[in-house]
Short mmCIF file of C-alpha atoms in Angstrom, two decimals:
data_model
loop_
_atom_site.label_atom_id
_atom_site.label_comp_id
_atom_site.label_asym_id
_atom_site.label_seq_id
_atom_site.Cartn_x
_atom_site.Cartn_y
_atom_site.Cartn_z
CA MET V 1 3.49 27.87 15.86
CA THR V 2 0.21 28.38 17.80
CA ASP V 3 -1.35 25.16 17.96
CA ASN V 4 -1.99 23.15 21.22
CA LYS V 5 -0.45 19.94 19.80
CA PRO V 6 3.17 19.32 20.72
CA LEU V 7 5.40 21.02 18.64
CA TYR V 8 6.80 17.92 16.83
CA GLN V 9 3.26 16.97 15.79
CA GLN V 10 2.59 20.39 14.40
CA VAL V 11 6.22 20.27 12.17
CA ARG V 12 5.04 16.52 11.19
CA GLU V 13 1.53 17.75 10.00
CA ARG V 14 3.03 20.43 7.88
CA LEU V 15 5.80 18.34 6.51
CA LEU V 16 2.90 15.75 5.70
CA LYS V 17 0.98 18.44 3.84
CA ARG V 18 3.92 19.43 1.73
CA ILE V 19 4.51 15.97 0.72
CA GLN V 20 0.68 15.38 -0.13
CA LYS V 21 0.75 18.64 -2.23
CA GLY V 22 3.82 17.00 -4.28
CA GLU V 23 6.42 19.55 -3.04
CA TRP V 24 8.73 16.68 -2.60
CA GLN V 25 8.09 13.66 -5.14
CA PRO V 26 8.57 9.95 -4.20
CA GLY V 27 12.24 9.21 -4.25
CA GLU V 28 13.24 12.93 -3.68
CA ILE V 29 15.17 14.02 -0.76
CA ILE V 30 13.79 16.27 1.98
CA PRO V 31 15.52 19.22 3.69
CA ASN V 32 17.72 17.94 6.72
CA GLU V 33 16.55 18.46 10.36
CA PHE V 34 18.82 21.51 10.55
CA GLU V 35 17.09 23.26 7.68
CA ILE V 36 13.50 22.14 8.92
CA ALA V 37 14.39 23.46 12.40
CA ALA V 38 15.46 26.76 11.04
CA GLU V 39 12.51 26.92 8.65
CA TYR V 40 9.77 26.28 11.65
CA ASP V 41 11.97 27.95 14.37
CA VAL V 42 11.83 24.95 16.44
CA SER V 43 14.63 22.88 17.91
CA GLN V 44 16.73 20.44 16.04
CA GLY V 45 15.55 17.67 18.45
CA THR V 46 11.82 18.76 17.53
CA ALA V 47 12.65 18.49 13.91
CA ARG V 48 14.36 15.16 14.39
CA LYS V 49 11.33 13.55 16.11
CA ALA V 50 8.96 15.15 13.62
CA ILE V 51 10.92 13.42 10.62
CA GLY V 52 11.53 10.06 12.73
CA ASP V 53 7.70 10.00 13.14
CA LEU V 54 6.92 10.15 9.56
CA ALA V 55 9.81 7.46 8.85
CA ASP V 56 8.49 5.16 11.34
CA SER V 57 5.09 5.57 9.67
CA GLY V 58 6.72 4.64 6.16
CA ILE V 59 6.16 8.13 4.76
CA LEU V 60 9.82 8.78 4.75
CA THR V 61 12.78 6.52 4.26
CA ARG V 62 16.20 7.31 5.84
CA GLN V 63 19.51 6.37 3.94
CA GLN V 64 22.55 6.29 5.87
CA GLY V 65 25.10 8.85 4.70
CA ARG V 66 22.46 10.07 2.00
CA GLY V 67 19.57 11.84 3.76
CA THR V 68 15.93 11.30 3.94
CA PHE V 69 13.63 10.69 1.27
CA VAL V 70 9.94 10.47 0.69
CA THR V 71 9.35 6.75 0.40
CA GLU V 72 9.05 5.23 -3.36
CA HIS V 73 7.65 2.12 -4.24
CA LEU V 74 9.73 0.47 -7.03
CA PRO V 75 8.97 -2.79 -8.73
CA GLY V 76 10.32 -5.77 -7.08
CA GLN V 77 10.60 -3.88 -3.85
CA GLY V 78 7.00 -4.37 -2.32
CA LEU V 79 8.16 -7.51 -0.04
CA SER V 80 10.83 -5.40 1.67
CA ARG V 81 8.07 -3.14 3.05
CA PHE V 82 4.91 -5.07 3.24
CA PRO V 83 3.86 -8.62 3.90
CA GLY V 84 3.92 -11.13 1.23
CA PHE V 85 5.01 -14.50 -0.22
CA VAL V 86 8.65 -15.81 0.37
CA ASN V 87 10.18 -19.31 -0.52
CA THR V 88 11.55 -21.65 2.12
CA ALA V 89 14.71 -19.55 2.48
CA HIS V 90 12.64 -16.30 3.37
CA GLU V 91 13.80 -14.76 -0.09
CA PRO V 92 10.76 -12.54 -1.77
CA LEU V 93 9.19 -14.18 -4.66
CA ASN V 94 8.41 -12.19 -7.88
CA LEU V 95 4.91 -13.19 -8.65
CA GLY V 96 3.36 -12.69 -12.08
CA SER V 97 -0.42 -11.82 -13.22
CA LEU V 98 -2.89 -13.09 -15.47
CA ALA V 99 -6.54 -13.24 -16.10
CA CYS V 100 -6.74 -9.32 -15.15
CA THR V 101 -10.09 -7.48 -15.43
CA CYS V 102 -11.33 -4.17 -14.42
CA ASN V 103 -14.87 -2.91 -14.03
CA LYS V 104 -16.64 0.01 -12.82
CA ALA V 105 -19.41 -0.50 -10.16
CA LEU V 106 -21.30 1.03 -7.29
CA ALA V 107 -19.83 0.31 -3.91
CA SER V 108 -21.62 -2.59 -2.21
CA PRO V 109 -22.20 -2.50 1.88
CA ASP V 110 -18.96 -4.43 2.35
CA GLU V 111 -17.05 -2.06 -0.02
CA SER V 112 -18.38 1.04 1.32
CA ALA V 113 -17.40 -0.33 5.03
CA ALA V 114 -13.72 -1.37 3.89
CA LEU V 115 -12.92 1.74 1.91
CA GLY V 116 -14.78 4.17 4.23
CA ILE V 117 -16.93 5.52 1.39
CA GLU V 118 -20.76 5.93 0.68
CA ARG V 119 -22.76 3.01 -0.22
CA GLY V 120 -23.26 3.38 -3.84
CA ALA V 121 -20.25 5.24 -4.68
CA PRO V 122 -18.21 4.52 -7.56
CA VAL V 123 -15.62 1.77 -7.36
CA LEU V 124 -13.25 -0.30 -9.65
CA ARG V 125 -13.27 -3.90 -9.03
CA LEU V 126 -9.98 -5.57 -10.16
CA TYR V 127 -9.66 -9.31 -10.38
CA ARG V 128 -6.51 -11.28 -11.15
CA LEU V 129 -4.70 -14.52 -10.78
CA ARG V 130 -1.33 -14.40 -9.21
CA THR V 131 1.24 -16.86 -10.48
CA LEU V 132 4.56 -18.34 -9.64
CA ASN V 133 6.41 -20.01 -12.45
CA GLY V 134 3.42 -19.92 -14.58
CA THR V 135 1.21 -21.56 -11.78
CA ALA V 136 -1.76 -19.99 -10.39
CA ILE V 137 -1.32 -19.77 -6.56
CA ALA V 138 -3.75 -17.02 -5.46
CA SER V 139 -6.96 -15.32 -6.83
CA GLU V 140 -7.08 -11.64 -5.99
CA ALA V 141 -10.31 -9.21 -5.77
CA ILE V 142 -9.55 -5.55 -5.42
CA SER V 143 -11.75 -2.75 -4.74
CA LEU V 144 -10.39 0.84 -5.30
CA PRO V 145 -12.18 4.30 -4.94
CA ALA V 146 -12.91 5.15 -8.57
CA ARG V 147 -12.29 8.93 -7.90
CA LEU V 148 -8.84 8.16 -7.23
CA PHE V 149 -7.94 5.87 -10.24
CA ARG V 150 -9.88 7.55 -13.11
CA SER V 151 -8.04 6.02 -16.01
CA PHE V 152 -7.07 2.50 -14.68
CA LYS V 153 -7.28 -0.02 -17.27
CA PRO V 154 -7.07 -4.02 -17.21
CA ALA V 155 -3.52 -4.09 -18.53
CA ASP V 156 -2.46 -1.94 -15.54
CA ALA V 157 -3.30 -4.62 -12.99
CA THR V 158 -0.33 -6.93 -14.39
CA ASP V 159 2.04 -4.41 -12.77
CA ALA V 160 3.24 -4.04 -9.12
CA LEU V 161 0.19 -2.43 -7.90
CA TYR V 162 1.68 -0.03 -5.26
CA ASP V 163 4.37 1.14 -7.75
CA LEU V 164 1.46 1.92 -10.31
CA TYR V 165 -0.56 3.94 -7.59
CA GLN V 166 2.18 6.01 -6.82
CA ARG V 167 3.72 6.53 -10.52
CA GLU V 168 0.52 6.94 -12.34
CA PHE V 169 -2.17 8.14 -10.01
CA GLY V 170 -0.23 10.03 -7.11
CA VAL V 171 -1.64 7.64 -4.56
CA HIS V 172 1.20 6.61 -2.08
CA VAL V 173 0.54 3.64 -0.03
CA VAL V 174 2.44 3.77 3.36
CA ARG V 175 0.46 1.43 5.62
CA ILE V 176 -1.78 -1.93 5.30
CA ALA V 177 -3.63 -3.97 7.48
CA ASP V 178 -3.99 -7.79 6.80
CA LYS V 179 -6.47 -10.30 8.43
CA LEU V 180 -5.58 -13.83 7.81
CA SER V 181 -7.90 -16.53 8.12
CA ALA V 182 -8.51 -20.38 6.73
CA VAL V 183 -11.35 -20.79 4.08
CA GLU V 184 -12.27 -23.68 1.97
CA ALA V 185 -11.85 -23.53 -2.07
CA ASP V 186 -15.47 -22.87 -3.70
CA LYS V 187 -15.95 -24.23 -7.21
CA ARG V 188 -14.51 -21.06 -8.83
CA ARG V 189 -11.30 -21.09 -6.70
CA ALA V 190 -10.87 -24.85 -7.11
CA LYS V 191 -10.83 -24.62 -11.00
CA GLU V 192 -8.53 -21.51 -10.86
CA LEU V 193 -6.19 -22.74 -8.46
CA LYS V 194 -6.34 -26.41 -9.52
CA VAL V 195 -7.17 -27.70 -6.22
CA SER V 196 -10.13 -29.76 -4.83
CA ILE V 197 -13.31 -28.02 -4.01
CA GLY V 198 -13.30 -27.89 -0.23
CA ALA V 199 -9.25 -27.50 -0.21
CA PRO V 200 -8.06 -25.28 2.60
CA LEU V 201 -6.94 -21.81 1.30
CA LEU V 202 -5.32 -18.88 3.19
CA LYS V 203 -7.54 -15.80 2.97
CA ILE V 204 -5.91 -12.41 3.42
CA ASP V 205 -8.32 -9.43 3.60
CA ARG V 206 -6.13 -6.45 3.43
CA THR V 207 -6.97 -2.53 3.39
CA ALA V 208 -4.15 -0.27 2.19
CA PHE V 209 -3.61 3.22 3.48
CA ALA V 210 -2.18 6.48 1.89
CA LEU V 211 -0.64 9.38 3.19
CA ASP V 212 -3.48 11.12 4.98
CA ASN V 213 -4.45 7.58 6.57
CA GLN V 214 -7.06 7.47 3.59
CA LYS V 215 -8.25 4.02 2.57
CA VAL V 216 -7.41 3.46 -0.80
CA GLU V 217 -7.52 -0.11 -1.52
CA TRP V 218 -9.52 -3.34 -0.41
CA ARG V 219 -8.05 -6.46 -1.34
CA VAL V 220 -9.13 -9.96 -0.70
CA SER V 221 -6.57 -12.88 -1.88
CA LEU V 222 -7.56 -16.62 -1.68
CA CYS V 223 -4.14 -18.37 -1.82
CA HIS V 224 -2.78 -21.85 -2.34
CA PRO V 225 0.78 -21.46 -1.48
CA GLN V 226 1.91 -25.06 -1.14
CA ASP V 227 5.71 -24.74 0.13
CA LEU V 228 5.73 -21.00 0.15
CA HIS V 229 5.34 -18.79 3.17
CA TYR V 230 3.48 -15.69 4.08
CA LEU V 231 6.06 -13.36 5.82
CA ASN V 232 5.37 -10.15 7.70
CA THR V 233 8.24 -8.44 9.11
CA GLY V 234 6.49 -4.96 9.57
CA ILE V 235 7.69 -1.70 8.11
#
């Protein structure tokens, strides 16, 4: 190693590149710290710190007694890693989806800024209603860089999206940034969510990041959660 960066950062970057290239797939175990230390001719402590940094970033997941794995998004497990709606007992809720659409367009100035892409670059615009026990509680407008999701279909939007991104497109969401604010329901959302025009809604403006810190999703959700709670416990 000849880089001026600390050794653990150099090892971290090399491990990350191998994950990005698909050498270790989501859910697959990686070599242990002894093997990594030997491979890169560094101390065990340096290897442990590099692995720990990737785990802290959500890229790797440690399992006691089993080893360290490339983080895998599984249906129904999203709320264990990312913020989301829970009931009054703080139990994750499995939301449904309906009225899903998917259209290709050219990035607006807002989409360009949110996704870090050129204005006018191709994007996919998804729209869906999220439901709980058949009742719509949120509308979601989602923008994706089209080059990363070339075969996306409207029917795909009914799935758990982060699992879908990983499974079908090789896009591994490891981090999100949410901005919360209160807004008033416009005519469209009032009709969709069965609330009065001007009723208070929770706005969740989310950017999702992939392994290389690339912005891969911009999602704006307008929610009328009623007795539900939005829980963020961190990664």
